[in-house]
mmCIF file of C-alpha atoms and ligand atoms in Angstrom:
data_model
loop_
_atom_site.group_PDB
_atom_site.id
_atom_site.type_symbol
_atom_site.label_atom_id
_atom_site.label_comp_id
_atom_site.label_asym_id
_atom_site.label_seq_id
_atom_site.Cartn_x
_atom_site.Cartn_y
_atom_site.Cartn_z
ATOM 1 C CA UNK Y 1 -128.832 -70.132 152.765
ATOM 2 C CA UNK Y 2 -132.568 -70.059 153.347
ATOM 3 C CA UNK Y 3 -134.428 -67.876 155.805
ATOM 4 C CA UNK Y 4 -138.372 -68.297 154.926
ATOM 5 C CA UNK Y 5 -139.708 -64.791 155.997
ATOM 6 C CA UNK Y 6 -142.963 -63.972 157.811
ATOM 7 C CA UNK Y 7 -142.854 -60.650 156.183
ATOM 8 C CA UNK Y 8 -144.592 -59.568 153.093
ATOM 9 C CA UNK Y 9 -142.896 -60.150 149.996
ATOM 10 C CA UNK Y 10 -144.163 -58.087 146.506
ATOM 11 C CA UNK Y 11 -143.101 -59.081 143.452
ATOM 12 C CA UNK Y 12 -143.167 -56.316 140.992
ATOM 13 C CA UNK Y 13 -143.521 -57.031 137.204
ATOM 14 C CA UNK Y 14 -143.993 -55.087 134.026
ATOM 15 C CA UNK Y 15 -146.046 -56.479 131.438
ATOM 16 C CA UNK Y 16 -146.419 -54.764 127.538
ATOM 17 C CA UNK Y 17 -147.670 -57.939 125.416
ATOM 18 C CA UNK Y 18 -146.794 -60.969 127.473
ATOM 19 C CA UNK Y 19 -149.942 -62.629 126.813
ATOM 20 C CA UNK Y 20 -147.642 -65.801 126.139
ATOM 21 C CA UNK Y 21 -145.642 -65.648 129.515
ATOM 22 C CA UNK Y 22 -147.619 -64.614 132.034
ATOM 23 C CA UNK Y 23 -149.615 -67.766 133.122
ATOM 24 C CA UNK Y 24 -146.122 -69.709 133.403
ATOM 25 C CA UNK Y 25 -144.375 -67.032 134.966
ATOM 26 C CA UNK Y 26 -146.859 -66.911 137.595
ATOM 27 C CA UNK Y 27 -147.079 -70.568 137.866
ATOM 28 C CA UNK Y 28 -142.669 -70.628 138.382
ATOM 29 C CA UNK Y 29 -143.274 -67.618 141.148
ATOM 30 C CA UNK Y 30 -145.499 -69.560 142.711
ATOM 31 C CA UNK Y 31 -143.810 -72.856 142.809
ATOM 32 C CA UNK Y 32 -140.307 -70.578 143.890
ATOM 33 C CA UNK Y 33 -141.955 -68.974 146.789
ATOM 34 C CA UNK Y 34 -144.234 -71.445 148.419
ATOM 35 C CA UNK Y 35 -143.903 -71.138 152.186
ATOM 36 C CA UNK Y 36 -144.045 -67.106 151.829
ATOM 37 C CA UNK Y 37 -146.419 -64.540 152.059
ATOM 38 C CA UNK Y 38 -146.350 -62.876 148.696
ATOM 39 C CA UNK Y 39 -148.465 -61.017 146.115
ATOM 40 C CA UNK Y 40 -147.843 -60.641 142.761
ATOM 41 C CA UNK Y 41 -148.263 -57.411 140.960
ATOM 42 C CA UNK Y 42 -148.774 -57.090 137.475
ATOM 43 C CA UNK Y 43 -148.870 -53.678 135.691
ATOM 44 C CA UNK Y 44 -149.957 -53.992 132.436
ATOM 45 C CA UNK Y 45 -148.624 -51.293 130.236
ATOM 46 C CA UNK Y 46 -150.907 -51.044 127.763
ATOM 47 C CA UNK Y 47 -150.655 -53.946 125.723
ATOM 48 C CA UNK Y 48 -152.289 -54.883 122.542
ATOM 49 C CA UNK Y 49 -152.493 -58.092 122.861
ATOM 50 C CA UNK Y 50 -154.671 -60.143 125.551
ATOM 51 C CA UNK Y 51 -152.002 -59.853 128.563
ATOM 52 C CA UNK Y 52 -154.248 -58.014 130.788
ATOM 53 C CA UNK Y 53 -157.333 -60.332 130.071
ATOM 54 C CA UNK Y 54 -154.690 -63.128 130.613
ATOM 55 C CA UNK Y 55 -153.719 -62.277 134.288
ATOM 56 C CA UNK Y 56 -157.215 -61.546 134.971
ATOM 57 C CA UNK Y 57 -158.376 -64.630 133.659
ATOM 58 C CA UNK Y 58 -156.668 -66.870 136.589
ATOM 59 C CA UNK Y 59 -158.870 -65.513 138.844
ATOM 60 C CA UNK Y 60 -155.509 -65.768 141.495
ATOM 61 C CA UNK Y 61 -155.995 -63.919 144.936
ATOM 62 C CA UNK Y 62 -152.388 -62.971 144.646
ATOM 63 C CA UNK Y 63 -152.056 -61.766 141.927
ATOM 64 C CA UNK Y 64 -152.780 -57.436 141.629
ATOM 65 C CA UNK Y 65 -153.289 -56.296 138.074
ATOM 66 C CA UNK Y 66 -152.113 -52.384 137.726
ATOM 67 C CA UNK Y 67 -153.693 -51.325 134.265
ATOM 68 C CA UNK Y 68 -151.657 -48.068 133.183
ATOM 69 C CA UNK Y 69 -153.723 -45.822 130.602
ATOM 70 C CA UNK Y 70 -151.166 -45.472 127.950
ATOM 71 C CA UNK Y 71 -147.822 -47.287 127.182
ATOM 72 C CA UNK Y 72 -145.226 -45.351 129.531
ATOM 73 C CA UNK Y 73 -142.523 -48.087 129.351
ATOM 74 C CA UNK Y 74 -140.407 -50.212 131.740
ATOM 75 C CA UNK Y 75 -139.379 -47.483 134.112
ATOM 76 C CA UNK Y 76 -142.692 -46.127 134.971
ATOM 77 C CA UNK Y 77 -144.380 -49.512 134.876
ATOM 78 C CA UNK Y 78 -142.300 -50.681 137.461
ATOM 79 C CA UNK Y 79 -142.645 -47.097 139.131
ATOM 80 C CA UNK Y 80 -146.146 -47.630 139.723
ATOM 81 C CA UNK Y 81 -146.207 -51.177 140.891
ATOM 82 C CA UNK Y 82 -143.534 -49.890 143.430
ATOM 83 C CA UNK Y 83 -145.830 -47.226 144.752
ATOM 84 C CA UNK Y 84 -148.574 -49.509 145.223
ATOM 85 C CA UNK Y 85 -146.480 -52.320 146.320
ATOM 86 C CA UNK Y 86 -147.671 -53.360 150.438
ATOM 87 C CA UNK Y 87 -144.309 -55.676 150.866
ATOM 88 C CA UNK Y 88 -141.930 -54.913 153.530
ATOM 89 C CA UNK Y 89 -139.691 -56.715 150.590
ATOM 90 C CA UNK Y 90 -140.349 -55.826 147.020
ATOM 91 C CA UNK Y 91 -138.838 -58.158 144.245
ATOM 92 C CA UNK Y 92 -138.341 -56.941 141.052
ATOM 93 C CA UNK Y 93 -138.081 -59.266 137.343
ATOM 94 C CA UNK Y 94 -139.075 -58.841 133.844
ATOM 95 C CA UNK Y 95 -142.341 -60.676 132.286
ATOM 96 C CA UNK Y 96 -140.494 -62.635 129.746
ATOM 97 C CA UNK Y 97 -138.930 -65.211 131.551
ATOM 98 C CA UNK Y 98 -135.373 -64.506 131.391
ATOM 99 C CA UNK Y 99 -134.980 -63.783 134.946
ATOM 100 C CA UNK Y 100 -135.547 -67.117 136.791
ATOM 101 C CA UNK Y 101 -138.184 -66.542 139.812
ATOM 102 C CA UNK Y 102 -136.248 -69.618 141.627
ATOM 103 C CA UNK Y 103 -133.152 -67.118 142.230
ATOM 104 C CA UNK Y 104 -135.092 -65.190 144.969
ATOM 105 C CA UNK Y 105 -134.966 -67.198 147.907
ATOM 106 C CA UNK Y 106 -131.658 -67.230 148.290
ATOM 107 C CA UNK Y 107 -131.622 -63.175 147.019
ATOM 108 C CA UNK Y 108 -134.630 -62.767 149.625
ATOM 109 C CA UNK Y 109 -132.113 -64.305 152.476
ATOM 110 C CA UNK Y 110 -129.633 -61.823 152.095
ATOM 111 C CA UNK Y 111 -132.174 -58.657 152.266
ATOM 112 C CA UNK Y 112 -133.783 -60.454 155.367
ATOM 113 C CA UNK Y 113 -130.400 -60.784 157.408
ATOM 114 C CA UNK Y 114 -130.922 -57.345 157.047
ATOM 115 C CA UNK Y 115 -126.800 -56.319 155.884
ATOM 116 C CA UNK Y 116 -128.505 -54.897 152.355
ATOM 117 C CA UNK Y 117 -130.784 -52.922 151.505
ATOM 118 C CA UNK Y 118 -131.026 -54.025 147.353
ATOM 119 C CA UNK Y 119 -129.673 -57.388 146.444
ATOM 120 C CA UNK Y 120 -128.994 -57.552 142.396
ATOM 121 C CA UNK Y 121 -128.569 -60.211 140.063
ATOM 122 C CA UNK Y 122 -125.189 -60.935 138.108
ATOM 123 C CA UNK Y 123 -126.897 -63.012 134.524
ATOM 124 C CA UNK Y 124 -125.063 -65.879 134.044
ATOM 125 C CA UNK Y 125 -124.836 -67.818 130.972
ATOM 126 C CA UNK Y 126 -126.425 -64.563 128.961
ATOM 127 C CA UNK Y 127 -128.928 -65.178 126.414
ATOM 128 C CA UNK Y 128 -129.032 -62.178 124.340
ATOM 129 C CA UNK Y 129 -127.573 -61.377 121.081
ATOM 130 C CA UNK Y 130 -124.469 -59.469 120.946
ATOM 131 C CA UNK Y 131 -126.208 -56.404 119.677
ATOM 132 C CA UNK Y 132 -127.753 -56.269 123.427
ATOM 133 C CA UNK Y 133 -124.364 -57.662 125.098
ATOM 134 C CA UNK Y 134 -121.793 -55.753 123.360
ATOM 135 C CA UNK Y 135 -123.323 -51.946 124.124
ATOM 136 C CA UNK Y 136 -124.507 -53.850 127.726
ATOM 137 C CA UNK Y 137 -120.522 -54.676 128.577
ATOM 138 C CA UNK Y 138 -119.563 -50.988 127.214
ATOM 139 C CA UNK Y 139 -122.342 -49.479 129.869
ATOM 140 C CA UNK Y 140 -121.119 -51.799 132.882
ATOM 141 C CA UNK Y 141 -117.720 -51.046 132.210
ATOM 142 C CA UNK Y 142 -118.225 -47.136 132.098
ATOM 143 C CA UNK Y 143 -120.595 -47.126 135.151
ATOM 144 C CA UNK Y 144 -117.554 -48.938 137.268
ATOM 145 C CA UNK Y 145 -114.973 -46.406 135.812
ATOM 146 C CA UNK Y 146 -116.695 -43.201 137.023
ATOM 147 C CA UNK Y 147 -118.390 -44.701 140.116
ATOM 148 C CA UNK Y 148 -115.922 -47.025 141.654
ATOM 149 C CA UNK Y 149 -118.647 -48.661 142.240
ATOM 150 C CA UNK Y 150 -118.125 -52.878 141.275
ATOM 151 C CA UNK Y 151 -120.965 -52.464 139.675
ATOM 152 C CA UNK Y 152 -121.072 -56.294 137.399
ATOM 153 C CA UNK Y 153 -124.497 -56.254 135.705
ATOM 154 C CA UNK Y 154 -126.375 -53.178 135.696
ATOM 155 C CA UNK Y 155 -129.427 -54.706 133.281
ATOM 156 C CA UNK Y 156 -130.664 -57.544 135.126
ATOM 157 C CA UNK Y 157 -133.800 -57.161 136.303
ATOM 158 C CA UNK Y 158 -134.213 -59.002 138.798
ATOM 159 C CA UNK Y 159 -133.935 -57.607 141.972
ATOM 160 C CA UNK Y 160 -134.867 -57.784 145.799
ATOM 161 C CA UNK Y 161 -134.780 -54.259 147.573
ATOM 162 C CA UNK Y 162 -136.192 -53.535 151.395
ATOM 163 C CA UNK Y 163 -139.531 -51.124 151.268
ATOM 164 C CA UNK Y 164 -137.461 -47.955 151.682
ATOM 165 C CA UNK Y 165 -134.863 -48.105 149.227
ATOM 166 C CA UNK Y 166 -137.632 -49.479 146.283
ATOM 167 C CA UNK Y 167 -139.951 -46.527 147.218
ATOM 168 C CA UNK Y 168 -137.123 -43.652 146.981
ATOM 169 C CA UNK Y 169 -135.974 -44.958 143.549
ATOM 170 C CA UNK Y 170 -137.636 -41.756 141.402
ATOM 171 C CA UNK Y 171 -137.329 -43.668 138.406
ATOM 172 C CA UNK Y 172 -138.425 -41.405 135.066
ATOM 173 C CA UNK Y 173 -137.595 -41.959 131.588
ATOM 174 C CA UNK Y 174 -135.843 -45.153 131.474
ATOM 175 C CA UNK Y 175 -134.029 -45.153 134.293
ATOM 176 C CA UNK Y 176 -134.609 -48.654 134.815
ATOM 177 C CA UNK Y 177 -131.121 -49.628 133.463
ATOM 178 C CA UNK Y 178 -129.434 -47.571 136.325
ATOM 179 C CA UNK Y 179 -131.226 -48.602 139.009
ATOM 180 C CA UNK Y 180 -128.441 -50.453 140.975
ATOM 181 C CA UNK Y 181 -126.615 -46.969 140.819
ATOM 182 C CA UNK Y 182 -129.978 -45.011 141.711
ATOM 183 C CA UNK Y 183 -130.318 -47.396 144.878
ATOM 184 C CA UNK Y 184 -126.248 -46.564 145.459
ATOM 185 C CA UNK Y 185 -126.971 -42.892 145.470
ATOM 186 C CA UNK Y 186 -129.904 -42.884 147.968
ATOM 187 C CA UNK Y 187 -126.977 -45.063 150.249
ATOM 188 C CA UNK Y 188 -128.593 -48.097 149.723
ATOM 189 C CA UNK Y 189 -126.264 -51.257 150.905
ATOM 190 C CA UNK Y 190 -125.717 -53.573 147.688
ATOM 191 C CA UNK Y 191 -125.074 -57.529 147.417
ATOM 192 C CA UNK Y 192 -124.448 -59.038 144.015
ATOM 193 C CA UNK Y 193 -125.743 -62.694 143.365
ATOM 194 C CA UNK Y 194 -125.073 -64.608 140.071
ATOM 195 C CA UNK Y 195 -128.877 -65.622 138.967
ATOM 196 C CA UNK Y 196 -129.922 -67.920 136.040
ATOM 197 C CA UNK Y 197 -130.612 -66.244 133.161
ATOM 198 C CA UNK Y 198 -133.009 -67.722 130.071
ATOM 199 C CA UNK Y 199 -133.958 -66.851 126.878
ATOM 200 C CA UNK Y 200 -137.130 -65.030 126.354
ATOM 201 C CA UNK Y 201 -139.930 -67.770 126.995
ATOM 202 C CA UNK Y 202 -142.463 -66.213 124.085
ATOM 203 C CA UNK Y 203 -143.130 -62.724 122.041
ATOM 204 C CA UNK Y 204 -140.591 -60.722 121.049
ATOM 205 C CA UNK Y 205 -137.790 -58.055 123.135
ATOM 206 C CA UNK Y 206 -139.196 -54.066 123.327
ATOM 207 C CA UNK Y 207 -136.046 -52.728 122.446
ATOM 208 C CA UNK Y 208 -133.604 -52.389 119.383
ATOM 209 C CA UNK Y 209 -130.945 -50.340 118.802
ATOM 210 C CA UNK Y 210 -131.796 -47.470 119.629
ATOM 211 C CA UNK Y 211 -131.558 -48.011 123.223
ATOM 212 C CA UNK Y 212 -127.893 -47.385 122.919
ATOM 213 C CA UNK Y 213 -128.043 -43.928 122.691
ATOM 214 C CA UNK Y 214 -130.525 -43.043 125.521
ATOM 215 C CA UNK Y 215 -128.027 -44.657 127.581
ATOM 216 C CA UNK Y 216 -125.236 -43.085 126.625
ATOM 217 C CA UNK Y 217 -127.584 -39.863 127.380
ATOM 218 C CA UNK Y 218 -129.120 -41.240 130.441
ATOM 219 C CA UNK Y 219 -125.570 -42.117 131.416
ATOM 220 C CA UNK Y 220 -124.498 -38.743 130.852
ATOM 221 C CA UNK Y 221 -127.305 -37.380 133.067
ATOM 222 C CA UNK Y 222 -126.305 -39.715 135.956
ATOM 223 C CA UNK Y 223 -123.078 -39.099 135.763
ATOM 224 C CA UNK Y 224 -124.061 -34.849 136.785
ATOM 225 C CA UNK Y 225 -126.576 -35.957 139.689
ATOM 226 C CA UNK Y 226 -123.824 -38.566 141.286
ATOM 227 C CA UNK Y 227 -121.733 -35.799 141.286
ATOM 228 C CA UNK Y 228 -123.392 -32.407 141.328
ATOM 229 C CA UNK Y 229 -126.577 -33.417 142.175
ATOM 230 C CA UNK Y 230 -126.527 -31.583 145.635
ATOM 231 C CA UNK Y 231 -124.386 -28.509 145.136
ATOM 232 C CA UNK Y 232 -124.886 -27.974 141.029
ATOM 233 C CA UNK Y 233 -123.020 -24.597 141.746
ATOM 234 C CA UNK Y 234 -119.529 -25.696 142.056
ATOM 235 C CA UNK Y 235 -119.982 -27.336 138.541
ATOM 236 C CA UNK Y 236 -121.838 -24.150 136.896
ATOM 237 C CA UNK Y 237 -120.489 -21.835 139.597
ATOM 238 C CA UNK Y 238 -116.834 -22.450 138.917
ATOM 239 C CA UNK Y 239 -117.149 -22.907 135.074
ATOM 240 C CA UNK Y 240 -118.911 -19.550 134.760
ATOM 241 C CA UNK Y 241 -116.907 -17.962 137.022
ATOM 242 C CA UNK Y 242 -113.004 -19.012 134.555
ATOM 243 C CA UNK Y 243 -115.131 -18.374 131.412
ATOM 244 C CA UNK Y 244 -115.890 -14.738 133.026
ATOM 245 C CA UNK Y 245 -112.638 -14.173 133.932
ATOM 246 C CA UNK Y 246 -111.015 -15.355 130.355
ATOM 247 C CA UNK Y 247 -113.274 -12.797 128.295
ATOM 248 C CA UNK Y 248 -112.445 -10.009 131.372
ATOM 249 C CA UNK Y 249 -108.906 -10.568 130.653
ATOM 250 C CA UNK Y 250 -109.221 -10.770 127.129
ATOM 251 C CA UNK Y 251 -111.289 -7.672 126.715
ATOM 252 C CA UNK Y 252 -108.413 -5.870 129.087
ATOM 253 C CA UNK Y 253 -105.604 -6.843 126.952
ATOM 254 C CA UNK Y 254 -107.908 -5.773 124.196
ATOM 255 C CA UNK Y 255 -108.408 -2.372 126.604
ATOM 256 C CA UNK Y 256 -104.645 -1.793 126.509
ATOM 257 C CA UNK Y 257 -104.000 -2.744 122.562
ATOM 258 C CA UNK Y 258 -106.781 0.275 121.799
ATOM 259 C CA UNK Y 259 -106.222 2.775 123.925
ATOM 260 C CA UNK Y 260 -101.881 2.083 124.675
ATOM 261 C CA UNK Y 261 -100.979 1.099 121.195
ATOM 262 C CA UNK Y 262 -103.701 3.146 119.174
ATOM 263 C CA UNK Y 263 -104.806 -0.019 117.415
ATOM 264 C CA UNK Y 264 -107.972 -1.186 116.112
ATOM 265 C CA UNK Y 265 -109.460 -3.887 117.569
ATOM 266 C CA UNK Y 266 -113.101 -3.643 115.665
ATOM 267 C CA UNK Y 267 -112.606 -6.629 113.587
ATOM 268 C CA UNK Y 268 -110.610 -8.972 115.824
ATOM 269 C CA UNK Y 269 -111.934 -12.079 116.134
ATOM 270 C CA UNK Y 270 -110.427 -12.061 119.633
ATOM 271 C CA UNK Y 271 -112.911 -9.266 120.402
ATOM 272 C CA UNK Y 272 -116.009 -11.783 119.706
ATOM 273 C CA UNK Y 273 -114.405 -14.554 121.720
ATOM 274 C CA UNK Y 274 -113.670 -12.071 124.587
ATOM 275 C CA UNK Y 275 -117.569 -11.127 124.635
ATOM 276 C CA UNK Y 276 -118.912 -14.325 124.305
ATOM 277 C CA UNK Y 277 -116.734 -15.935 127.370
ATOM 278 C CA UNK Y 278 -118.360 -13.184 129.065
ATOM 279 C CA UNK Y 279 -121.399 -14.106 128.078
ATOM 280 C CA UNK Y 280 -121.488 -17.576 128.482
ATOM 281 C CA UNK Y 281 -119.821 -17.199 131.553
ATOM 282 C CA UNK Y 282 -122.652 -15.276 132.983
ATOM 283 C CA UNK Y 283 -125.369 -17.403 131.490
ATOM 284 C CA UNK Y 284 -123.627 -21.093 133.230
ATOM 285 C CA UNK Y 285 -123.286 -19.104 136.847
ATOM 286 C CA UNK Y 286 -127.225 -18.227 136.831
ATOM 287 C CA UNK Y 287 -127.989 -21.710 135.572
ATOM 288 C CA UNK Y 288 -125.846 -22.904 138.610
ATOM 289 C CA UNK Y 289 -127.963 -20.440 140.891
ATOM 290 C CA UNK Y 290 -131.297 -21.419 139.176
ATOM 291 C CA UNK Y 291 -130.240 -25.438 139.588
ATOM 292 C CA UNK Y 292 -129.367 -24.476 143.125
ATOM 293 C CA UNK Y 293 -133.328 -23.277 143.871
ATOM 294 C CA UNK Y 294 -134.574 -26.145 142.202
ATOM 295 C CA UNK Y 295 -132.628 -28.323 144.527
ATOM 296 C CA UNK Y 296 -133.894 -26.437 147.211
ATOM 297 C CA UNK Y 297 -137.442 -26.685 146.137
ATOM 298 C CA UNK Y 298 -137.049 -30.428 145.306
ATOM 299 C CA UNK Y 299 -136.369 -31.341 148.887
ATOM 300 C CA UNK Y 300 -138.383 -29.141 150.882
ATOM 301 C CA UNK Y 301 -141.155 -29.362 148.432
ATOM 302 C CA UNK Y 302 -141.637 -33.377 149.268
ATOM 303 C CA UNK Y 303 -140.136 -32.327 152.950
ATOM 304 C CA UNK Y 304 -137.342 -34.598 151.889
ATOM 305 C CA UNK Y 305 -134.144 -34.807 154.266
ATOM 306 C CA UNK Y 306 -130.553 -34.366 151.711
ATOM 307 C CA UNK Y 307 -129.209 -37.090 153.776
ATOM 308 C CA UNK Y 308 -130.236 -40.987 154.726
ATOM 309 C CA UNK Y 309 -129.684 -41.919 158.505
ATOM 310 C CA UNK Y 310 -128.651 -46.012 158.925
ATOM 311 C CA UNK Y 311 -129.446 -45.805 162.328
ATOM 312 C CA UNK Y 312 -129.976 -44.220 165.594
ATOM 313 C CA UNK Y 313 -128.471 -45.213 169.071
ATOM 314 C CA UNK Y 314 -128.815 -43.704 172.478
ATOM 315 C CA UNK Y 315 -126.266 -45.181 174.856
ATOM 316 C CA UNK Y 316 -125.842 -48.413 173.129
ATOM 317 C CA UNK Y 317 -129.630 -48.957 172.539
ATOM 318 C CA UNK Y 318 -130.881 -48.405 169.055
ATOM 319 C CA UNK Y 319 -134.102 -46.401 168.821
HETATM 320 N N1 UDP I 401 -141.909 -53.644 129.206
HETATM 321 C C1 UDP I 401 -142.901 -52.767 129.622
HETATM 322 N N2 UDP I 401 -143.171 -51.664 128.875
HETATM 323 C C2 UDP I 401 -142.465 -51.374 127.739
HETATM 324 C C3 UDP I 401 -141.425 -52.247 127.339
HETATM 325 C C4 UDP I 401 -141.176 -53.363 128.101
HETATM 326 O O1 UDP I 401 -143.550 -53.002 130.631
HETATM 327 O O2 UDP I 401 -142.763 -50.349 127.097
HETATM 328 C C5 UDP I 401 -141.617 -54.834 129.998
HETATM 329 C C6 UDP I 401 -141.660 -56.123 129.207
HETATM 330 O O3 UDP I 401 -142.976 -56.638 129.123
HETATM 331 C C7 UDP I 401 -140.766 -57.037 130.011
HETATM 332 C C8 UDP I 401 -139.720 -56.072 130.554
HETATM 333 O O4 UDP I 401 -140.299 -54.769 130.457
HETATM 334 O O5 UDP I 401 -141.458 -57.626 131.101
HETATM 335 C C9 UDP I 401 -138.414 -56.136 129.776
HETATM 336 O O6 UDP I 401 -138.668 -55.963 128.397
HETATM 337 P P1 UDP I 401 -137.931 -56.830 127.281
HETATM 338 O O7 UDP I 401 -137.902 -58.271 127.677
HETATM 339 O O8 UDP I 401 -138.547 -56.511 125.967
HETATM 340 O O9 UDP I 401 -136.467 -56.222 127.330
HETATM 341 P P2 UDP I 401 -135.118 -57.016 126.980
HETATM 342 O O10 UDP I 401 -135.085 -58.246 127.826
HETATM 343 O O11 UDP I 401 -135.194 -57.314 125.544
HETATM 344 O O12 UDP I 401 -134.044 -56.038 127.346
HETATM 345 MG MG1 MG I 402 -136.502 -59.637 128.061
#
């Protein structure tokens, strides 16, 4: 399946010291995409090696070069070469080579038929240590139990999104790992396509270990806004509300032990946990209230709509 596209096509790709892979990378996107109208755009993330004086060196009219002032990482790399991407298509892949530019014809054909909005990549063949697999398989497998959402490789990087969906991502942090579940949550449509998948061409990977706990975190995080994102009241609301109710009722039967029975209650322990129910109770409802202004404030500010609309039909004529 190959439709060749008149449409622009912007390929999106991070670069923090790639000085070894980005002349062949360009030279593979070219030879993958000739017969479309395409520009390549680099963002260089501040690298300290030559990368930025490599792209510029071949003097290529498609090729942009986004220089970012300091090193902000993956997410916000590709965050800015989004918002300055022109493509009615934009195509994201990482610098390295691992991602295989001759997968996106055949990804590009899908988005142009026009059924989804973000067509992702399933690696085949991985070739990453286990250290990057193992916490990798945990991540997929967790993000399909709480989403019900098949989601089969949430790390590959290459991707093919239409305009819209790419420039409502809102990527921060490193929110790059989650995008297929970002793009899920603004309602985007989502295809799956096994790609190729290579080891890194030159230089060495950005990441250790460590990575596995900001996911588990970032997971965490994603996990509220599927969920409570729009109405963060009936989590804090409701939780508040049974921890207020738990100290009220404790601090009654407390109420009816002093004054009925005549006991002390002074040094009960069950005194302290009474208060601080109350407490805490009264501190998560307000956070719910103060979450529900910022939601409020996050929409209108950007004059955002809470919803997406597919499309609009009068009679049986789309508008
Ligand atoms: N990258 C970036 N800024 C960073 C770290 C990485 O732009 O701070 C880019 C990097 O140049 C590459 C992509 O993000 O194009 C993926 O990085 P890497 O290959 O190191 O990740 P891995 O494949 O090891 O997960
Ligand atoms: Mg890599």
């Amino acid at each position: 399946m190959d439709i060749i596209t008149s449409s622009l096509l912007s390929i999106v790709v991070p670069l923090y010291n790639e000085q070894d892979n980005a002349i062949l990378l360009t030279q593979k996107i070219h030879e993958s995409l000739a017969g479309y109208n395409y520009q390549i755009i680099y963002i260089d993330d501040f690298s300290t090696d030559n990368t930025k004086q490599v792209v510029k060196g071949m003097k290529d009219v498609k090729v942009h070069l986004i220089e970012l002032k300091k090193n902000y990482g993956q997410s916000l790399a590709l965050a800015a070469g989004i918002d300055y991407a022109e493509g009615e298509y934009i195509i994201t892949m990482d610098g390295d080579l691992q991602n295989d530019p001759s997968d996106i014809p055949e990804m590009l054909a899908y988005a142009v038929e026009g059924e989804y909005d973000l067509i992702t990549g399933i690696r085949q063949k991985r070739k990453d240590s286990l250290v990057k697999k193992i916490p990798s398989k945990i991540a997929n497998f967790l993000v399909r139990r709480v989403t019900k959402l098949d989601i089969k490789d949430n790390g590959c990087a290459l991707k093919v999104f239409t305009k819209d969906i790419a420039k409502d991502l809102n990527l921060y942090g490193e929110m790059h790992r989650f995008i297929t579940l970002l793009a899920h949550l603004e309602g985007a449509q989502i295809k799956q396509v096994p790609v190729k998948h290579h080891a890194r061409n030159a230089g060495v990977s950005k990441y250790g270990l460590e990575r596995v706990f900001k996911v588990v975190a970032d997971m965490m995080l994603l996990l509220f806004i599927r969920k409570y994102f729009q109405r963060p009241i009936h989590l804090f609301g409701i939780l508040g509300f049974l921890m207020i109710l738990l100290g009220v009722l404790i601090n009654m039967y407390l109420l009816v032990v002093k004054l009925g029975l005549g006991e002390d209650i002074g040094t009960r322990p069950l005194l302290m946990f009474g208060m601080m129910f109350i407490l805490a109770g009264i501190q998560l409802f307000t956070i719910g209230i103060v979450m529900e202004l910022l939601i409020r404030t996050y929409y209108e500010s950007q004059k955002k709509r809470p919803y997406r609309i597919k499309k609009i039909s009068v009679g049986d004529t789309p508008q």
